[in-house]
mmCIF file of C-alpha atoms (C1' of nucleotides) in Angstrom:
data_model
loop_
_atom_site.group_PDB
_atom_site.id
_atom_site.type_symbol
_atom_site.label_atom_id
_atom_site.label_comp_id
_atom_site.label_asym_id
_atom_site.label_seq_id
_atom_site.Cartn_x
_atom_site.Cartn_y
_atom_site.Cartn_z
ATOM 1 C CA MET A 1 74.771 97.094 124.428
ATOM 2 C CA THR A 2 77.166 96.309 121.589
ATOM 3 C CA LYS A 3 76.661 98.745 118.767
ATOM 4 C CA THR A 4 76.581 97.950 115.053
ATOM 5 C CA VAL A 5 77.557 99.788 111.909
ATOM 6 C CA ASP A 6 73.998 101.054 111.564
ATOM 7 C CA ASP A 7 74.102 102.477 115.048
ATOM 8 C CA ALA A 8 77.246 104.332 114.136
ATOM 9 C CA VAL A 9 75.711 105.601 110.903
ATOM 10 C CA ALA A 10 72.728 106.840 112.883
ATOM 11 C CA VAL A 11 75.089 108.906 114.998
ATOM 12 C CA LEU A 12 76.522 110.453 111.846
ATOM 13 C CA GLN A 13 73.017 111.420 110.760
ATOM 14 C CA GLN A 14 72.139 112.874 114.119
ATOM 15 C CA ASN A 15 75.170 115.094 113.852
ATOM 16 C CA HIS A 16 74.388 116.189 110.307
ATOM 17 C CA LEU A 17 77.376 114.446 108.810
ATOM 18 C CA LYS A 18 76.989 112.933 105.394
ATOM 19 C CA ILE A 19 76.783 109.199 104.931
ATOM 20 C CA THR A 20 79.278 108.375 102.236
ATOM 21 C CA LYS A 21 80.135 104.929 101.018
ATOM 22 C CA GLN A 22 83.696 105.498 102.168
ATOM 23 C CA ARG A 23 82.592 106.225 105.695
ATOM 24 C CA ARG A 24 80.266 103.263 105.746
ATOM 25 C CA THR A 25 83.060 100.993 104.596
ATOM 26 C CA MET A 26 85.437 102.359 107.203
ATOM 27 C CA LEU A 27 82.957 101.830 110.006
ATOM 28 C CA SER A 28 82.183 98.373 108.714
ATOM 29 C CA PHE A 29 85.854 97.521 108.668
ATOM 30 C CA LEU A 30 86.373 98.731 112.203
ATOM 31 C CA CYS A 31 83.161 97.231 113.514
ATOM 32 C CA ALA A 32 84.238 93.824 112.241
ATOM 33 C CA ARG A 33 87.189 93.993 114.622
ATOM 34 C CA PRO A 34 85.549 94.536 117.980
ATOM 35 C CA ASP A 35 87.756 94.719 121.022
ATOM 36 C CA HIS A 36 90.828 95.083 118.856
ATOM 37 C CA TYR A 37 93.053 98.036 118.229
ATOM 38 C CA THR A 38 93.944 98.238 114.554
ATOM 39 C CA GLU A 39 96.853 100.246 113.256
ATOM 40 C CA VAL A 40 95.687 103.297 111.380
ATOM 41 C CA THR A 41 98.077 102.417 108.592
ATOM 42 C CA GLN A 42 96.183 99.161 108.124
ATOM 43 C CA VAL A 43 92.880 100.972 107.916
ATOM 44 C CA ASP A 44 94.525 103.238 105.382
ATOM 45 C CA ALA A 45 95.854 100.320 103.361
ATOM 46 C CA TYR A 46 92.496 98.547 103.368
ATOM 47 C CA MET A 47 90.548 101.607 102.308
ATOM 48 C CA ARG A 48 92.933 102.462 99.525
ATOM 49 C CA ASP A 49 92.711 98.895 98.332
ATOM 50 C CA PHE A 50 88.933 99.015 98.432
ATOM 51 C CA TYR A 51 88.746 102.453 96.818
ATOM 52 C CA PRO A 52 91.853 102.752 94.672
ATOM 53 C CA GLY A 53 93.102 106.275 94.741
ATOM 54 C CA MET A 54 91.387 107.200 97.966
ATOM 55 C CA SER A 55 93.145 110.033 99.778
ATOM 56 C CA HIS A 56 95.110 109.535 102.949
ATOM 57 C CA ALA A 57 93.674 112.778 104.215
ATOM 58 C CA THR A 58 90.120 111.485 103.973
ATOM 59 C CA ILE A 59 90.917 108.455 106.066
ATOM 60 C CA TYR A 60 92.732 110.334 108.791
ATOM 61 C CA ARG A 61 90.096 113.069 108.852
ATOM 62 C CA ASN A 62 87.295 110.557 109.202
ATOM 63 C CA ILE A 63 89.011 108.740 112.021
ATOM 64 C CA LYS A 64 89.341 112.043 113.819
ATOM 65 C CA GLU A 65 85.671 112.826 113.288
ATOM 66 C CA PHE A 66 84.582 109.363 114.382
ATOM 67 C CA GLU A 67 86.605 109.829 117.508
ATOM 68 C CA GLU A 68 84.954 113.140 118.305
ATOM 69 C CA LEU A 69 81.600 111.428 118.065
ATOM 70 C CA GLY A 70 82.748 108.634 120.339
ATOM 71 C CA LEU A 71 82.402 106.026 117.611
ATOM 72 C CA VAL A 72 86.009 104.938 117.855
ATOM 73 C CA GLU A 73 88.836 105.116 120.322
ATOM 74 C CA GLN A 74 92.231 106.223 119.188
ATOM 75 C CA GLN A 75 95.573 105.554 120.768
ATOM 76 C CA VAL A 76 98.772 107.298 119.820
ATOM 77 C CA GLU A 77 101.427 105.065 121.252
ATOM 78 C CA GLY A 78 104.899 105.236 119.782
ATOM 79 C CA GLU A 79 105.325 104.722 116.055
ATOM 80 C CA GLN A 80 101.896 104.814 114.526
ATOM 81 C CA ALA A 81 98.427 105.379 115.895
ATOM 82 C CA ARG A 82 95.913 102.629 116.471
ATOM 83 C CA VAL A 83 92.152 102.793 116.410
ATOM 84 C CA LYS A 84 89.343 100.630 117.758
ATOM 85 C CA PHE A 85 85.606 100.585 117.184
ATOM 86 C CA GLN A 86 83.903 101.750 120.340
ATOM 87 C CA CYS A 87 81.233 99.145 120.959
ATOM 88 C CA ASP A 88 79.728 101.192 123.717
ATOM 89 C CA PHE A 89 79.116 104.751 122.584
ATOM 90 C CA ALA A 90 78.014 105.661 126.093
ATOM 91 C CA ASN A 91 81.592 106.684 126.772
ATOM 92 C CA MET A 92 81.772 105.033 130.141
ATOM 93 C CA HIS A 93 85.059 105.517 131.858
ATOM 94 C CA HIS A 94 87.132 102.364 131.753
ATOM 95 C CA HIS A 95 90.610 101.000 131.169
ATOM 96 C CA HIS A 96 92.006 98.213 129.044
ATOM 97 C CA PHE A 97 94.041 95.087 129.185
ATOM 98 C CA ILE A 98 95.488 94.427 125.734
ATOM 99 C CA CYS A 99 96.770 91.019 124.681
ATOM 100 C CA ARG A 100 100.016 91.367 122.778
ATOM 101 C CA ASN A 101 99.426 88.139 120.899
ATOM 102 C CA CYS A 102 95.832 88.230 119.648
ATOM 103 C CA GLY A 103 95.181 91.894 120.296
ATOM 104 C CA GLN A 104 92.066 91.241 122.325
ATOM 105 C CA VAL A 105 90.950 94.024 124.592
ATOM 106 C CA THR A 106 89.455 93.391 127.994
ATOM 107 C CA GLU A 107 87.750 96.254 129.716
ATOM 108 C CA LEU A 108 88.690 96.641 133.335
ATOM 109 C CA LYS A 109 86.255 97.659 135.971
ATOM 110 C CA MET A 110 87.360 100.074 138.646
ATOM 111 C CA CYS A 111 89.705 102.965 138.120
ATOM 112 C CA PRO A 112 93.056 103.319 139.850
ATOM 113 C CA LEU A 113 92.565 107.023 140.285
ATOM 114 C CA ASP A 114 90.772 106.498 143.542
ATOM 115 C CA TYR A 115 93.810 104.958 145.133
ATOM 116 C CA PHE A 116 96.166 107.736 144.172
ATOM 117 C CA SER A 117 94.380 111.014 144.465
ATOM 118 C CA ASP A 118 95.179 111.259 148.159
ATOM 119 C CA GLN A 119 98.896 111.226 147.366
ATOM 120 C CA LEU A 120 98.640 114.601 145.633
ATOM 121 C CA PRO A 121 97.153 117.060 148.079
ATOM 122 C CA GLY A 122 96.314 120.339 146.418
ATOM 123 C CA ALA A 123 96.920 119.102 142.905
ATOM 124 C CA LYS A 124 94.183 119.296 140.347
ATOM 125 C CA ILE A 125 94.051 115.961 138.549
ATOM 126 C CA GLU A 126 92.778 116.541 135.049
ATOM 127 C CA GLY A 127 93.353 113.187 133.442
ATOM 128 C CA HIS A 128 95.124 109.899 133.574
ATOM 129 C CA ARG A 129 96.108 106.961 131.483
ATOM 130 C CA PHE A 130 96.143 103.376 132.564
ATOM 131 C CA GLU A 131 96.731 100.313 130.500
ATOM 132 C CA MET A 132 97.872 96.783 131.026
ATOM 133 C CA TYR A 133 99.265 94.401 128.483
ATOM 134 C CA GLY A 134 100.467 90.844 128.245
ATOM 135 C CA LEU A 135 98.808 87.596 127.227
ATOM 136 C CA CYS A 136 95.121 86.939 127.669
ATOM 137 C CA ALA A 137 94.050 83.707 129.341
ATOM 138 C CA ASN A 138 93.568 81.936 126.008
ATOM 139 C CA CYS A 139 96.887 82.911 124.525
ATOM 140 C CA ALA A 140 98.695 82.273 127.783
ATOM 141 C CA ALA A 141 97.352 78.742 127.849
ATOM 142 C CA THR A 142 98.146 78.121 124.192
ATOM 143 C CA ILE A 143 101.621 79.543 124.184
ATOM 144 C CA GLU A 144 102.716 77.878 127.391
ATOM 145 C CA ALA A 145 101.827 74.498 125.891
ATOM 146 C CA MET B 1 119.914 109.174 146.029
ATOM 147 C CA THR B 2 119.711 111.841 143.337
ATOM 148 C CA LYS B 3 122.331 111.169 140.694
ATOM 149 C CA THR B 4 124.568 113.686 138.990
ATOM 150 C CA VAL B 5 126.173 113.980 135.592
ATOM 151 C CA ASP B 6 129.318 112.348 136.926
ATOM 152 C CA ASP B 7 127.315 109.393 138.154
ATOM 153 C CA ALA B 8 125.861 109.003 134.694
ATOM 154 C CA VAL B 9 129.275 109.275 133.099
ATOM 155 C CA ALA B 10 130.511 106.580 135.450
ATOM 156 C CA VAL B 11 127.801 104.289 134.148
ATOM 157 C CA LEU B 12 128.979 104.935 130.614
ATOM 158 C CA GLN B 13 132.478 103.927 131.631
ATOM 159 C CA GLN B 14 131.318 100.802 133.384
ATOM 160 C CA ASN B 15 129.614 99.746 130.202
ATOM 161 C CA HIS B 16 132.644 100.480 128.037
ATOM 162 C CA LEU B 17 131.001 103.354 126.215
ATOM 163 C CA LYS B 18 133.130 106.276 125.248
ATOM 164 C CA ILE B 19 132.905 109.569 127.075
ATOM 165 C CA THR B 20 132.566 112.189 124.404
ATOM 166 C CA LYS B 21 132.037 115.872 124.934
ATOM 167 C CA GLN B 22 128.732 115.574 123.093
ATOM 168 C CA ARG B 23 127.482 112.927 125.479
ATOM 169 C CA ARG B 24 128.640 114.874 128.487
ATOM 170 C CA THR B 25 126.834 117.958 127.265
ATOM 171 C CA MET B 26 123.670 116.010 126.614
ATOM 172 C CA LEU B 27 123.675 114.459 130.060
ATOM 173 C CA SER B 28 124.412 117.821 131.594
ATOM 174 C CA PHE B 29 121.499 119.374 129.739
ATOM 175 C CA LEU B 30 119.120 116.651 130.857
ATOM 176 C CA CYS B 31 120.442 116.540 134.397
ATOM 177 C CA ALA B 32 119.773 120.246 134.766
ATOM 178 C CA ARG B 33 116.080 119.514 134.248
ATOM 179 C CA PRO B 34 115.302 116.995 136.960
ATOM 180 C CA ASP B 35 111.753 115.764 137.264
ATOM 181 C CA HIS B 36 110.877 117.260 133.907
ATOM 182 C CA TYR B 37 110.167 115.608 130.625
ATOM 183 C CA THR B 38 111.848 117.502 127.811
ATOM 184 C CA GLU B 39 110.855 117.146 124.197
ATOM 185 C CA VAL B 40 113.506 115.331 122.222
ATOM 186 C CA THR B 41 113.287 118.016 119.568
ATOM 187 C CA GLN B 42 114.375 120.538 122.170
ATOM 188 C CA VAL B 43 117.347 118.429 123.144
ATOM 189 C CA ASP B 44 118.115 118.199 119.453
ATOM 190 C CA ALA B 45 117.835 121.945 118.982
ATOM 191 C CA TYR B 46 120.018 122.688 121.999
ATOM 192 C CA MET B 47 122.737 120.270 120.991
ATOM 193 C CA ARG B 48 122.843 121.533 117.422
ATOM 194 C CA ASP B 49 123.085 125.033 118.734
ATOM 195 C CA PHE B 50 125.892 124.057 121.070
ATOM 196 C CA TYR B 51 127.711 122.004 118.449
ATOM 197 C CA PRO B 52 126.758 123.542 115.120
ATOM 198 C CA GLY B 53 126.448 120.858 112.520
ATOM 199 C CA MET B 54 125.890 118.064 114.982
ATOM 200 C CA SER B 55 123.980 115.174 113.497
ATOM 201 C CA HIS B 56 120.397 114.360 114.398
ATOM 202 C CA ALA B 57 121.286 110.703 114.307
ATOM 203 C CA THR B 58 123.880 111.115 117.024
ATOM 204 C CA ILE B 59 121.399 112.719 119.367
ATOM 205 C CA TYR B 60 118.680 110.165 118.850
ATOM 206 C CA ARG B 61 121.127 107.283 119.069
ATOM 207 C CA ASN B 62 122.557 108.566 122.322
ATOM 208 C CA ILE B 63 119.154 108.990 123.870
ATOM 209 C CA LYS B 64 118.374 105.403 122.988
ATOM 210 C CA GLU B 65 121.622 104.231 124.536
ATOM 211 C CA PHE B 66 121.132 106.307 127.662
ATOM 212 C CA GLU B 67 117.720 104.752 127.984
ATOM 213 C CA GLU B 68 119.078 101.234 127.743
ATOM 214 C CA LEU B 69 121.441 102.042 130.571
ATOM 215 C CA GLY B 70 118.627 103.450 132.664
ATOM 216 C CA LEU B 71 120.117 106.949 132.647
ATOM 217 C CA VAL B 72 117.032 108.528 131.134
ATOM 218 C CA GLU B 73 113.382 107.718 130.747
ATOM 219 C CA GLN B 74 111.746 108.146 127.398
ATOM 220 C CA GLN B 75 108.101 108.615 126.618
ATOM 221 C CA VAL B 76 106.627 108.325 123.167
ATOM 222 C CA GLU B 77 103.285 110.022 123.508
ATOM 223 C CA GLY B 78 101.610 111.362 120.414
ATOM 224 C CA GLU B 79 103.506 113.865 118.330
ATOM 225 C CA GLN B 80 107.068 113.814 119.484
ATOM 226 C CA ALA B 81 108.958 111.871 122.088
ATOM 227 C CA ARG B 82 109.984 113.312 125.421
ATOM 228 C CA VAL B 83 112.887 112.378 127.624
ATOM 229 C CA LYS B 84 113.752 112.861 131.276
ATOM 230 C CA PHE B 85 116.927 112.375 133.277
ATOM 231 C CA GLN B 86 116.472 109.427 135.570
ATOM 232 C CA CYS B 87 117.610 110.712 138.945
ATOM 233 C CA ASP B 88 117.418 107.269 140.435
ATOM 234 C CA PHE B 89 119.271 104.767 138.294
ATOM 235 C CA ALA B 90 118.135 102.013 140.619
ATOM 236 C CA ASN B 91 115.186 101.557 138.294
ATOM 237 C CA MET B 92 112.624 101.250 141.029
ATOM 238 C CA HIS B 93 109.155 100.668 139.749
ATOM 239 C CA HIS B 94 107.043 103.786 140.036
ATOM 240 C CA HIS B 95 104.509 105.962 138.238
ATOM 241 C CA HIS B 96 104.210 109.660 137.555
ATOM 242 C CA PHE B 97 101.968 112.600 137.982
ATOM 243 C CA ILE B 98 102.876 115.228 135.403
ATOM 244 C CA CYS B 99 101.889 118.871 135.740
ATOM 245 C CA ARG B 100 100.705 120.231 132.422
ATOM 246 C CA ASN B 101 101.672 123.759 133.351
ATOM 247 C CA CYS B 102 105.179 123.590 134.803
ATOM 248 C CA GLY B 103 106.005 120.051 133.693
ATOM 249 C CA GLN B 104 106.967 118.934 137.150
ATOM 250 C CA VAL B 105 106.949 115.201 137.732
ATOM 251 C CA THR B 106 105.851 113.689 141.006
ATOM 252 C CA GLU B 107 106.634 110.071 141.619
ATOM 253 C CA LEU B 108 103.737 108.082 142.959
ATOM 254 C CA LYS B 109 104.122 105.358 145.479
ATOM 255 C CA MET B 110 102.096 102.197 145.146
ATOM 256 C CA CYS B 111 101.259 100.529 141.881
ATOM 257 C CA PRO B 112 97.712 100.025 140.622
ATOM 258 C CA LEU B 113 98.588 96.614 139.275
ATOM 259 C CA ASP B 114 97.794 94.995 142.561
ATOM 260 C CA TYR B 115 94.199 96.083 142.394
ATOM 261 C CA PHE B 116 93.572 94.754 138.916
ATOM 262 C CA SER B 117 95.402 91.502 138.550
ATOM 263 C CA ASP B 118 92.565 89.550 140.069
ATOM 264 C CA GLN B 119 90.244 90.743 137.304
ATOM 265 C CA LEU B 120 92.213 88.797 134.720
ATOM 266 C CA PRO B 121 92.325 85.181 135.815
ATOM 267 C CA GLY B 122 94.669 83.117 133.670
ATOM 268 C CA ALA B 123 96.132 86.094 131.867
ATOM 269 C CA LYS B 124 99.844 86.720 131.947
ATOM 270 C CA ILE B 125 100.375 90.380 132.718
ATOM 271 C CA GLU B 126 103.645 91.448 131.154
ATOM 272 C CA GLY B 127 103.527 95.180 131.582
ATOM 273 C CA HIS B 128 101.430 98.204 132.245
ATOM 274 C CA ARG B 129 101.390 101.928 131.935
ATOM 275 C CA PHE B 130 99.954 104.371 134.386
ATOM 276 C CA GLU B 131 100.172 108.094 134.391
ATOM 277 C CA MET B 132 98.276 110.989 135.827
ATOM 278 C CA TYR B 133 98.342 114.569 134.692
ATOM 279 C CA GLY B 134 96.866 117.897 135.633
ATOM 280 C CA LEU B 135 98.097 120.798 137.746
ATOM 281 C CA CYS B 136 100.481 120.379 140.626
ATOM 282 C CA ALA B 137 99.609 121.971 143.940
ATOM 283 C CA ASN B 138 101.698 125.073 143.207
ATOM 284 C CA CYS B 139 100.280 125.723 139.779
ATOM 285 C CA ALA B 140 96.773 124.924 140.890
ATOM 286 C CA ALA B 141 97.057 127.567 143.611
ATOM 287 C CA THR B 142 98.621 130.134 141.274
ATOM 288 C CA ILE B 143 96.263 129.664 138.380
ATOM 289 C CA GLU B 144 93.119 129.618 140.450
ATOM 290 C CA ALA B 145 94.052 132.998 141.851
ATOM 291 C "C1'" DC C 1 65.879 118.089 89.658
ATOM 292 C "C1'" DA C 2 68.567 121.920 91.468
ATOM 293 C "C1'" DT C 3 71.251 123.734 94.957
ATOM 294 C "C1'" DC C 4 74.957 124.006 98.187
ATOM 295 C "C1'" DA C 5 77.787 122.805 101.683
ATOM 296 C "C1'" DA C 6 80.312 118.942 103.016
ATOM 297 C "C1'" DA C 7 83.410 115.157 101.492
ATOM 298 C "C1'" DT C 8 86.541 113.634 98.624
ATOM 299 C "C1'" DC C 9 90.551 113.391 95.532
ATOM 300 C "C1'" DG C 10 95.207 113.983 94.332
ATOM 301 C "C1'" DT C 11 99.268 116.046 94.779
ATOM 302 C "C1'" DA C 12 102.691 117.643 97.464
ATOM 303 C "C1'" DA C 13 104.435 119.354 101.849
ATOM 304 C "C1'" DT C 14 105.815 118.629 106.675
ATOM 305 C "C1'" DC C 15 108.414 116.921 110.270
ATOM 306 C "C1'" DA C 16 110.321 113.597 113.473
ATOM 307 C "C1'" DT C 17 113.221 109.918 113.156
ATOM 308 C "C1'" DT C 18 116.661 106.833 110.960
ATOM 309 C "C1'" DA C 19 120.179 104.719 107.248
ATOM 310 C "C1'" DC C 20 124.427 105.096 105.447
ATOM 311 C "C1'" DT C 21 129.300 106.297 104.504
ATOM 312 C "C1'" DG C 22 133.386 108.405 105.155
ATOM 313 C "C1'" DT C 23 135.879 110.823 108.980
ATOM 314 C "C1'" DT C 24 137.247 111.845 113.770
ATOM 315 C "C1'" DA C 25 138.563 110.943 118.233
ATOM 316 C "C1'" DA C 26 138.338 108.144 122.814
ATOM 317 C "C1'" DT C 27 140.328 104.238 124.718
ATOM 318 C "C1'" DA C 28 143.673 100.705 125.661
ATOM 319 C "C1'" DA C 29 147.949 98.468 124.566
ATOM 320 C "C1'" DG C 30 152.711 98.852 123.655
ATOM 321 C "C1'" DC D 1 153.926 109.327 124.633
ATOM 322 C "C1'" DT D 2 152.667 106.891 120.391
ATOM 323 C "C1'" DT D 3 149.930 104.055 117.915
ATOM 324 C "C1'" DA D 4 146.106 100.918 116.753
ATOM 325 C "C1'" DT D 5 141.407 99.924 117.152
ATOM 326 C "C1'" DT D 6 136.855 100.828 116.816
ATOM 327 C "C1'" DA D 7 133.085 103.313 118.719
ATOM 328 C "C1'" DA D 8 131.127 107.751 117.929
ATOM 329 C "C1'" DC D 9 130.383 111.396 114.938
ATOM 330 C "C1'" DA D 10 129.129 114.568 110.813
ATOM 331 C "C1'" DG D 11 126.657 115.217 106.887
ATOM 332 C "C1'" DT D 12 123.599 114.120 103.593
ATOM 333 C "C1'" DA D 13 119.618 112.159 102.226
ATOM 334 C "C1'" DA D 14 115.867 108.796 102.866
ATOM 335 C "C1'" DT D 15 111.773 107.135 105.180
ATOM 336 C "C1'" DG D 16 107.149 107.040 106.561
ATOM 337 C "C1'" DA D 17 103.172 108.703 109.024
ATOM 338 C "C1'" DT D 18 100.339 112.518 108.961
ATOM 339 C "C1'" DT D 19 98.361 116.872 107.136
ATOM 340 C "C1'" DA D 20 97.494 121.244 103.898
ATOM 341 C "C1'" DC D 21 95.335 122.762 100.037
ATOM 342 C "C1'" DG D 22 92.776 123.658 95.770
ATOM 343 C "C1'" DA D 23 89.811 121.529 92.551
ATOM 344 C "C1'" DT D 24 86.094 118.296 91.970
ATOM 345 C "C1'" DT D 25 82.407 115.302 93.317
ATOM 346 C "C1'" DT D 26 78.457 113.913 95.855
ATOM 347 C "C1'" DG D 27 74.996 113.446 99.767
ATOM 348 C "C1'" DA D 28 71.239 115.876 101.787
ATOM 349 C "C1'" DT D 29 67.426 118.961 101.524
ATOM 350 C "C1'" DG D 30 63.648 121.240 99.509
#
DNA sequence: CATCAAATCGTAATCATTACTGTTAATAAG
DNA sequence: CTTATTAACAGTAATGATTACGATTTGATG
């Protein structure tokens, strides 16, 4: 079920987007960090190191396009945005637990929406956001020691 | 239980912060918009209109201080930050449903954390974020018509 | 290979937020 | 009430992420 760079490139093709070496490198970079949100500024720094003189605009535009295709997930929380390779393009609805130490993402099953919708009679619920953070089991064990 | 500007000012006093006319005006502005998140840029615009030549820094600094005292709630979602007068300084744990049309905030009872903690054995959950948005009952009825 | 639209570059703009420094004014003590 | 102290403020300018734009390059297609 976990997708690879080639899977992502195939999606680009299917949508008549051009396969450039920059895009391939970006996807490769993101794909190498599965289950981790990476700060967009770090993606930017890496790309501009890899392709000296690469434009900021290109990087941000590509992230936006990748997101529209479901290849990555973006999160705009506070200061700067973060982005994560979407290992499962199927776009299943899910929520995340994010470890503040190692950055690992755990997908949660079940959605809290079910428990709340009956508190809002008449309202039309269009979306929601749910996220948990802390220390994953590994880091919790390590740090406590 | 709903707090007023004077209650907020009292908190400033208790914490040995000075009561300036700027701060009073800010709190008054925010207090007049209960259950609504206001964009910080709008607070900024209003204050600089009220006190021509007022400094951006003062406004942002005050919001941060108000937040530390629990007088307001801040939300940094995407583009610009939003802020809301905290009618209940008691800092009870709760979540929000936010109407995208009128901006009304409904506080939700019950916290989804309970339903998820057992999915993360060993992890140390330090925080979470939950939010729902859409149309409140009033707006849903009006817009549908 | 030739074509053409899509991607990219490179520069500069935008815009929210913050640093910094000298000045003002709220508070508490006399 | 007067004064001393120091937080709060004004004003200017910086920062830093993100985007606009015009010129150039390059991937896809035949």
